[in-house]
mmCIF file of C-alpha atoms in Angstrom:
data_model
loop_
_atom_site.group_PDB
_atom_site.id
_atom_site.type_symbol
_atom_site.label_atom_id
_atom_site.label_comp_id
_atom_site.label_asym_id
_atom_site.label_seq_id
_atom_site.Cartn_x
_atom_site.Cartn_y
_atom_site.Cartn_z
ATOM 1 C CA ALA A 30 4.218 11.764 13.392
ATOM 2 C CA GLN A 31 3.493 9.092 10.699
ATOM 3 C CA SER A 32 1.624 9.770 7.564
ATOM 4 C CA VAL A 33 0.712 7.629 4.354
ATOM 5 C CA THR A 34 -0.080 9.193 0.807
ATOM 6 C CA GLN A 35 -2.039 6.919 -1.841
ATOM 7 C CA LEU A 36 -1.514 8.387 -5.119
ATOM 8 C CA GLY A 37 -4.888 7.989 -7.077
ATOM 9 C CA SER A 38 -8.270 8.030 -5.829
ATOM 10 C CA HIS A 39 -9.576 5.792 -8.182
ATOM 11 C CA VAL A 40 -7.635 3.185 -10.526
ATOM 12 C CA SER A 41 -9.249 1.399 -13.243
ATOM 13 C CA VAL A 42 -7.940 -1.956 -14.670
ATOM 14 C CA SER A 43 -9.169 -4.543 -16.906
ATOM 15 C CA GLU A 44 -9.882 -8.149 -15.808
ATOM 16 C CA GLY A 45 -6.550 -9.845 -16.191
ATOM 17 C CA ALA A 46 -4.532 -6.940 -16.116
ATOM 18 C CA LEU A 47 -1.830 -5.984 -13.565
ATOM 19 C CA VAL A 48 -3.125 -4.282 -10.676
ATOM 20 C CA LEU A 49 -0.676 -1.731 -9.000
ATOM 21 C CA LEU A 50 -2.051 0.737 -6.322
ATOM 22 C CA ARG A 51 0.589 3.063 -4.803
ATOM 23 C CA CYS A 52 1.404 4.100 -1.517
ATOM 24 C CA ASN A 53 4.203 6.042 0.299
ATOM 25 C CA TYR A 54 4.474 6.906 3.866
ATOM 26 C CA SER A 55 6.461 9.158 6.203
ATOM 27 C CA SER A 56 7.989 7.863 9.692
ATOM 28 C CA SER A 57 10.726 9.235 11.942
ATOM 29 C CA VAL A 58 11.080 5.552 12.853
ATOM 30 C CA PRO A 59 11.093 2.278 11.117
ATOM 31 C CA PRO A 60 7.410 1.638 10.456
ATOM 32 C CA TYR A 61 5.173 -1.110 9.995
ATOM 33 C CA LEU A 62 2.933 -1.057 6.869
ATOM 34 C CA PHE A 63 -0.628 -2.358 6.215
ATOM 35 C CA TRP A 64 -2.729 -3.071 3.191
ATOM 36 C CA TYR A 65 -6.586 -3.195 3.837
ATOM 37 C CA VAL A 66 -9.295 -4.026 1.542
ATOM 38 C CA GLN A 67 -12.874 -2.498 2.425
ATOM 39 C CA TYR A 68 -16.136 -3.856 0.337
ATOM 40 C CA PRO A 69 -19.152 -1.551 0.205
ATOM 41 C CA ASN A 70 -20.899 -1.430 3.622
ATOM 42 C CA GLN A 71 -18.419 -3.752 5.294
ATOM 43 C CA GLY A 72 -15.572 -3.176 7.318
ATOM 44 C CA LEU A 73 -11.618 -3.332 6.818
ATOM 45 C CA GLN A 74 -9.906 -6.815 6.061
ATOM 46 C CA LEU A 75 -6.292 -7.051 6.379
ATOM 47 C CA LEU A 76 -4.601 -7.918 3.121
ATOM 48 C CA LEU A 77 -1.066 -8.143 4.174
ATOM 49 C CA LYS A 78 1.299 -6.336 6.416
ATOM 50 C CA TYR A 79 5.277 -5.693 6.697
ATOM 51 C CA THR A 80 6.876 -5.679 10.112
ATOM 52 C CA THR A 81 10.485 -6.756 9.819
ATOM 53 C CA GLY A 82 12.434 -9.154 7.467
ATOM 54 C CA ALA A 83 11.544 -9.919 3.956
ATOM 55 C CA THR A 84 10.631 -6.716 2.206
ATOM 56 C CA LEU A 85 8.414 -8.536 -0.599
ATOM 57 C CA VAL A 86 5.474 -9.435 1.538
ATOM 58 C CA LYS A 87 2.443 -11.930 0.217
ATOM 59 C CA GLY A 88 -0.791 -11.699 1.196
ATOM 60 C CA ILE A 89 -4.553 -12.916 0.481
ATOM 61 C CA ASN A 90 -6.073 -13.407 -2.691
ATOM 62 C CA GLY A 91 -3.010 -13.192 -4.625
ATOM 63 C CA PHE A 92 -1.790 -9.744 -3.479
ATOM 64 C CA GLU A 93 1.800 -8.630 -2.616
ATOM 65 C CA ALA A 94 3.670 -5.436 -1.729
ATOM 66 C CA GLU A 95 7.111 -4.546 -1.425
ATOM 67 C CA PHE A 96 8.802 -2.168 1.313
ATOM 68 C CA LYS A 97 11.214 0.031 -0.411
ATOM 69 C CA LYS A 98 12.577 2.013 2.195
ATOM 70 C CA SER A 99 15.016 4.171 0.089
ATOM 71 C CA GLU A 100 11.407 5.281 -1.790
ATOM 72 C CA THR A 101 9.506 5.321 1.476
ATOM 73 C CA SER A 102 6.943 3.154 -0.516
ATOM 74 C CA PHE A 103 4.763 0.157 -0.090
ATOM 75 C CA HIS A 104 2.962 -0.029 -3.297
ATOM 76 C CA LEU A 105 0.621 -3.076 -3.798
ATOM 77 C CA THR A 106 0.322 -5.236 -6.629
ATOM 78 C CA LYS A 107 -1.559 -8.054 -8.443
ATOM 79 C CA PRO A 108 -0.372 -9.982 -11.491
ATOM 80 C CA SER A 109 -3.918 -10.490 -12.777
ATOM 81 C CA ALA A 110 -7.144 -8.513 -11.491
ATOM 82 C CA HIS A 111 -10.422 -10.353 -11.144
ATOM 83 C CA MET A 112 -13.777 -8.844 -10.986
ATOM 84 C CA SER A 113 -13.865 -9.461 -7.198
ATOM 85 C CA ASP A 114 -11.089 -7.285 -6.415
ATOM 86 C CA ALA A 115 -13.265 -4.318 -7.011
ATOM 87 C CA ALA A 116 -13.025 -2.597 -3.687
ATOM 88 C CA GLU A 117 -11.514 0.256 -1.618
ATOM 89 C CA TYR A 118 -7.856 -0.391 -0.849
ATOM 90 C CA PHE A 119 -6.143 1.361 2.068
ATOM 91 C CA CYS A 120 -2.493 1.427 3.099
ATOM 92 C CA ALA A 121 -1.972 2.186 6.742
ATOM 93 C CA VAL A 122 1.339 2.801 9.127
ATOM 94 C CA SER A 123 2.245 2.162 12.603
ATOM 95 C CA VAL A 124 5.080 2.726 14.782
ATOM 96 C CA PRO A 125 6.623 -0.716 16.434
ATOM 97 C CA THR A 126 6.352 0.806 19.885
ATOM 98 C CA GLY A 127 3.332 0.985 22.158
ATOM 99 C CA PHE A 128 0.195 -0.192 20.819
ATOM 100 C CA GLN A 129 -1.040 -0.463 17.317
ATOM 101 C CA LYS A 130 -2.166 2.970 16.380
ATOM 102 C CA LEU A 131 -2.786 2.815 12.654
ATOM 103 C CA VAL A 132 -2.550 6.122 10.381
ATOM 104 C CA PHE A 133 -4.467 5.235 7.282
ATOM 105 C CA GLY A 134 -4.132 6.880 3.745
ATOM 106 C CA THR A 135 -7.313 8.427 2.000
ATOM 107 C CA GLY A 136 -7.715 5.100 0.070
ATOM 108 C CA THR A 137 -7.707 4.170 -3.469
ATOM 109 C CA ARG A 138 -10.929 2.560 -5.303
ATOM 110 C CA LEU A 139 -10.069 -0.127 -7.432
ATOM 111 C CA LEU A 140 -12.400 -0.525 -10.566
ATOM 112 C CA VAL A 141 -12.284 -3.776 -12.668
ATOM 113 C CA SER A 142 -13.632 -3.938 -16.150
ATOM 114 C CA PRO A 143 -14.748 -7.094 -17.928
ATOM 115 C CA ASN B 26 -15.596 -17.827 15.963
ATOM 116 C CA ALA B 27 -17.857 -14.565 15.219
ATOM 117 C CA GLY B 28 -15.831 -11.913 14.410
ATOM 118 C CA VAL B 29 -15.939 -8.285 15.693
ATOM 119 C CA MET B 30 -20.093 -6.991 16.202
ATOM 120 C CA GLN B 31 -21.190 -3.571 15.824
ATOM 121 C CA ASN B 32 -24.636 -2.406 16.411
ATOM 122 C CA PRO B 33 -26.500 -0.491 15.266
ATOM 123 C CA ARG B 34 -25.133 -0.925 11.503
ATOM 124 C CA HIS B 35 -27.097 2.714 10.551
ATOM 125 C CA LEU B 36 -28.137 5.035 13.212
ATOM 126 C CA VAL B 37 -30.138 8.379 12.378
ATOM 127 C CA ARG B 38 -30.259 11.117 15.029
ATOM 128 C CA ARG B 39 -31.344 14.786 15.152
ATOM 129 C CA ARG B 40 -29.075 17.662 15.848
ATOM 130 C CA GLY B 41 -28.793 17.795 19.935
ATOM 131 C CA GLN B 42 -29.616 14.093 20.397
ATOM 132 C CA GLU B 43 -27.484 11.665 21.607
ATOM 133 C CA ALA B 44 -25.621 8.474 19.754
ATOM 134 C CA ARG B 45 -24.589 5.136 21.305
ATOM 135 C CA LEU B 46 -22.488 2.826 19.448
ATOM 136 C CA ARG B 47 -21.625 -0.304 20.428
ATOM 137 C CA CYS B 48 -19.032 -2.798 19.564
ATOM 138 C CA SER B 49 -18.440 -6.571 20.694
ATOM 139 C CA PRO B 50 -14.750 -7.715 20.274
ATOM 140 C CA MET B 51 -13.764 -11.008 18.912
ATOM 141 C CA LYS B 52 -13.816 -13.562 21.478
ATOM 142 C CA GLY B 53 -10.633 -13.722 23.623
ATOM 143 C CA HIS B 54 -9.828 -9.993 22.708
ATOM 144 C CA SER B 55 -9.375 -7.598 25.162
ATOM 145 C CA HIS B 56 -7.962 -4.514 23.250
ATOM 146 C CA VAL B 57 -10.302 -2.304 21.262
ATOM 147 C CA TYR B 58 -9.986 0.545 18.941
ATOM 148 C CA TRP B 59 -12.430 3.105 17.512
ATOM 149 C CA TYR B 60 -11.604 4.762 14.293
ATOM 150 C CA ARG B 61 -13.744 7.280 12.095
ATOM 151 C CA GLN B 62 -14.064 7.333 8.440
ATOM 152 C CA LEU B 63 -15.673 10.750 7.265
ATOM 153 C CA PRO B 64 -16.910 10.756 3.568
ATOM 154 C CA GLU B 65 -14.190 10.211 1.075
ATOM 155 C CA GLU B 66 -11.512 10.361 3.823
ATOM 156 C CA GLY B 67 -9.307 7.414 5.356
ATOM 157 C CA LEU B 68 -10.080 6.112 8.805
ATOM 158 C CA LYS B 69 -9.032 8.428 11.794
ATOM 159 C CA PHE B 70 -7.871 7.004 15.039
ATOM 160 C CA MET B 71 -9.900 8.066 17.849
ATOM 161 C CA VAL B 72 -9.371 6.109 21.190
ATOM 162 C CA TYR B 73 -7.778 2.700 22.376
ATOM 163 C CA LEU B 74 -9.134 1.125 24.900
ATOM 164 C CA GLN B 75 -8.308 -1.998 27.179
ATOM 165 C CA LYS B 76 -10.909 -3.912 29.732
ATOM 166 C CA GLU B 77 -12.080 -0.734 32.139
ATOM 167 C CA ASN B 78 -9.042 1.461 30.811
ATOM 168 C CA ILE B 79 -8.722 4.098 28.212
ATOM 169 C CA ILE B 80 -5.197 3.823 27.046
ATOM 170 C CA ASP B 81 -4.877 6.654 24.567
ATOM 171 C CA GLU B 82 -7.903 8.839 23.522
ATOM 172 C CA SER B 83 -5.509 11.443 21.636
ATOM 173 C CA GLY B 84 -7.865 10.969 18.432
ATOM 174 C CA MET B 85 -11.201 11.958 20.098
ATOM 175 C CA PRO B 86 -12.516 15.181 20.042
ATOM 176 C CA LYS B 87 -12.506 17.127 23.266
ATOM 177 C CA GLU B 88 -16.004 17.778 23.919
ATOM 178 C CA ARG B 89 -19.357 15.570 23.537
ATOM 179 C CA PHE B 90 -17.302 12.470 22.559
ATOM 180 C CA SER B 91 -16.402 9.409 25.119
ATOM 181 C CA ALA B 92 -15.717 6.048 25.338
ATOM 182 C CA GLU B 93 -15.831 3.075 27.625
ATOM 183 C CA PHE B 94 -15.008 -0.642 27.500
ATOM 184 C CA PRO B 95 -16.441 -2.071 30.746
ATOM 185 C CA LYS B 96 -15.418 -5.481 32.400
ATOM 186 C CA GLU B 97 -18.512 -6.942 31.104
ATOM 187 C CA GLY B 98 -20.314 -6.166 27.884
ATOM 188 C CA PRO B 99 -19.434 -4.329 24.845
ATOM 189 C CA SER B 100 -17.233 -1.119 24.263
ATOM 190 C CA ILE B 101 -19.406 2.024 23.716
ATOM 191 C CA LEU B 102 -18.741 4.970 21.761
ATOM 192 C CA ARG B 103 -21.131 7.759 23.181
ATOM 193 C CA ILE B 104 -21.620 10.967 21.085
ATOM 194 C CA GLN B 105 -23.654 13.746 22.998
ATOM 195 C CA GLN B 106 -25.574 16.743 21.538
ATOM 196 C CA VAL B 107 -24.670 15.446 17.806
ATOM 197 C CA VAL B 108 -23.977 17.871 15.171
ATOM 198 C CA ARG B 109 -24.112 17.351 11.241
ATOM 199 C CA GLY B 110 -20.503 17.200 11.104
ATOM 200 C CA ASP B 111 -20.595 13.808 13.176
ATOM 201 C CA SER B 112 -21.803 12.046 10.273
ATOM 202 C CA ALA B 113 -19.212 9.296 9.365
ATOM 203 C CA ALA B 114 -18.564 5.724 9.752
ATOM 204 C CA TYR B 115 -17.494 4.395 12.723
ATOM 205 C CA PHE B 116 -15.446 1.299 12.874
ATOM 206 C CA CYS B 117 -14.459 -0.621 16.042
ATOM 207 C CA ALA B 118 -11.379 -2.955 15.671
ATOM 208 C CA SER B 119 -10.340 -5.455 18.314
ATOM 209 C CA SER B 120 -7.000 -7.472 19.027
ATOM 210 C CA GLN B 121 -5.356 -9.850 21.131
ATOM 211 C CA ARG B 122 -2.287 -8.059 22.072
ATOM 212 C CA LEU B 123 0.716 -10.563 21.118
ATOM 213 C CA ALA B 124 4.497 -9.778 21.507
ATOM 214 C CA GLY B 125 6.560 -8.304 19.094
ATOM 215 C CA THR B 126 4.982 -7.700 15.527
ATOM 216 C CA GLN B 127 2.181 -10.548 15.803
ATOM 217 C CA GLU B 128 -0.772 -7.954 16.478
ATOM 218 C CA THR B 129 -3.592 -7.872 14.187
ATOM 219 C CA GLN B 130 -6.508 -5.746 14.238
ATOM 220 C CA TYR B 131 -9.830 -7.231 13.380
ATOM 221 C CA PHE B 132 -12.428 -4.706 12.086
ATOM 222 C CA GLY B 133 -16.107 -4.912 12.481
ATOM 223 C CA PRO B 134 -18.456 -3.407 9.705
ATOM 224 C CA GLY B 135 -19.180 0.001 11.254
ATOM 225 C CA THR B 136 -21.870 1.927 12.393
ATOM 226 C CA ARG B 137 -23.050 4.673 9.974
ATOM 227 C CA LEU B 138 -24.426 7.545 11.400
ATOM 228 C CA LEU B 139 -26.652 10.248 9.817
ATOM 229 C CA VAL B 140 -27.198 13.382 11.562
ATOM 230 C CA LEU B 141 -30.131 15.183 10.375
#
């Protein structure tokens, strides 16, 4: 079975500062990994995903994440936070067989202060 | 191209009533997933459907919950005899199954169910 742990339910940064949201996963097979963003009262939007190939994945809005198999991690980063990045971020894992049954972490709320 | 649509966006029910949640997938998508988000938690998979078929319902509670995706019309998640613990946000996602690694699930805005 797969699971996801997101460290820190809340992360606060200043505008312009580095954003780092942590995600560790557990999977018995090589996983597919995802980051989604959720704005208030909206659905989830895919930021980026890792399936195979290059371990550094670039997504929308300047975000990127690196798959580190040895650390079972898939942390999300952005060099410079913007006020519009304030939202809830979810890391998710699925297995590359059958259908894409996503297993989500509990989410990290990113707060950006001026 | 319209995104995934869900209605109603907000639904209030009293204990014992029925709740019907609707999901219209994106045009051209024939695969639908339902997830539930309890307060302060991540999304939990409930059920995966293709047109006229339930493929995997391993995340559905054994009683009171059912889902369908008919040949015509939206997918429906039905909760009978609702209880307060059913209060949650219910999200639908649709996808167009593609070979290999290309599948992406597109999420709707969710239905927030409140049981009084």
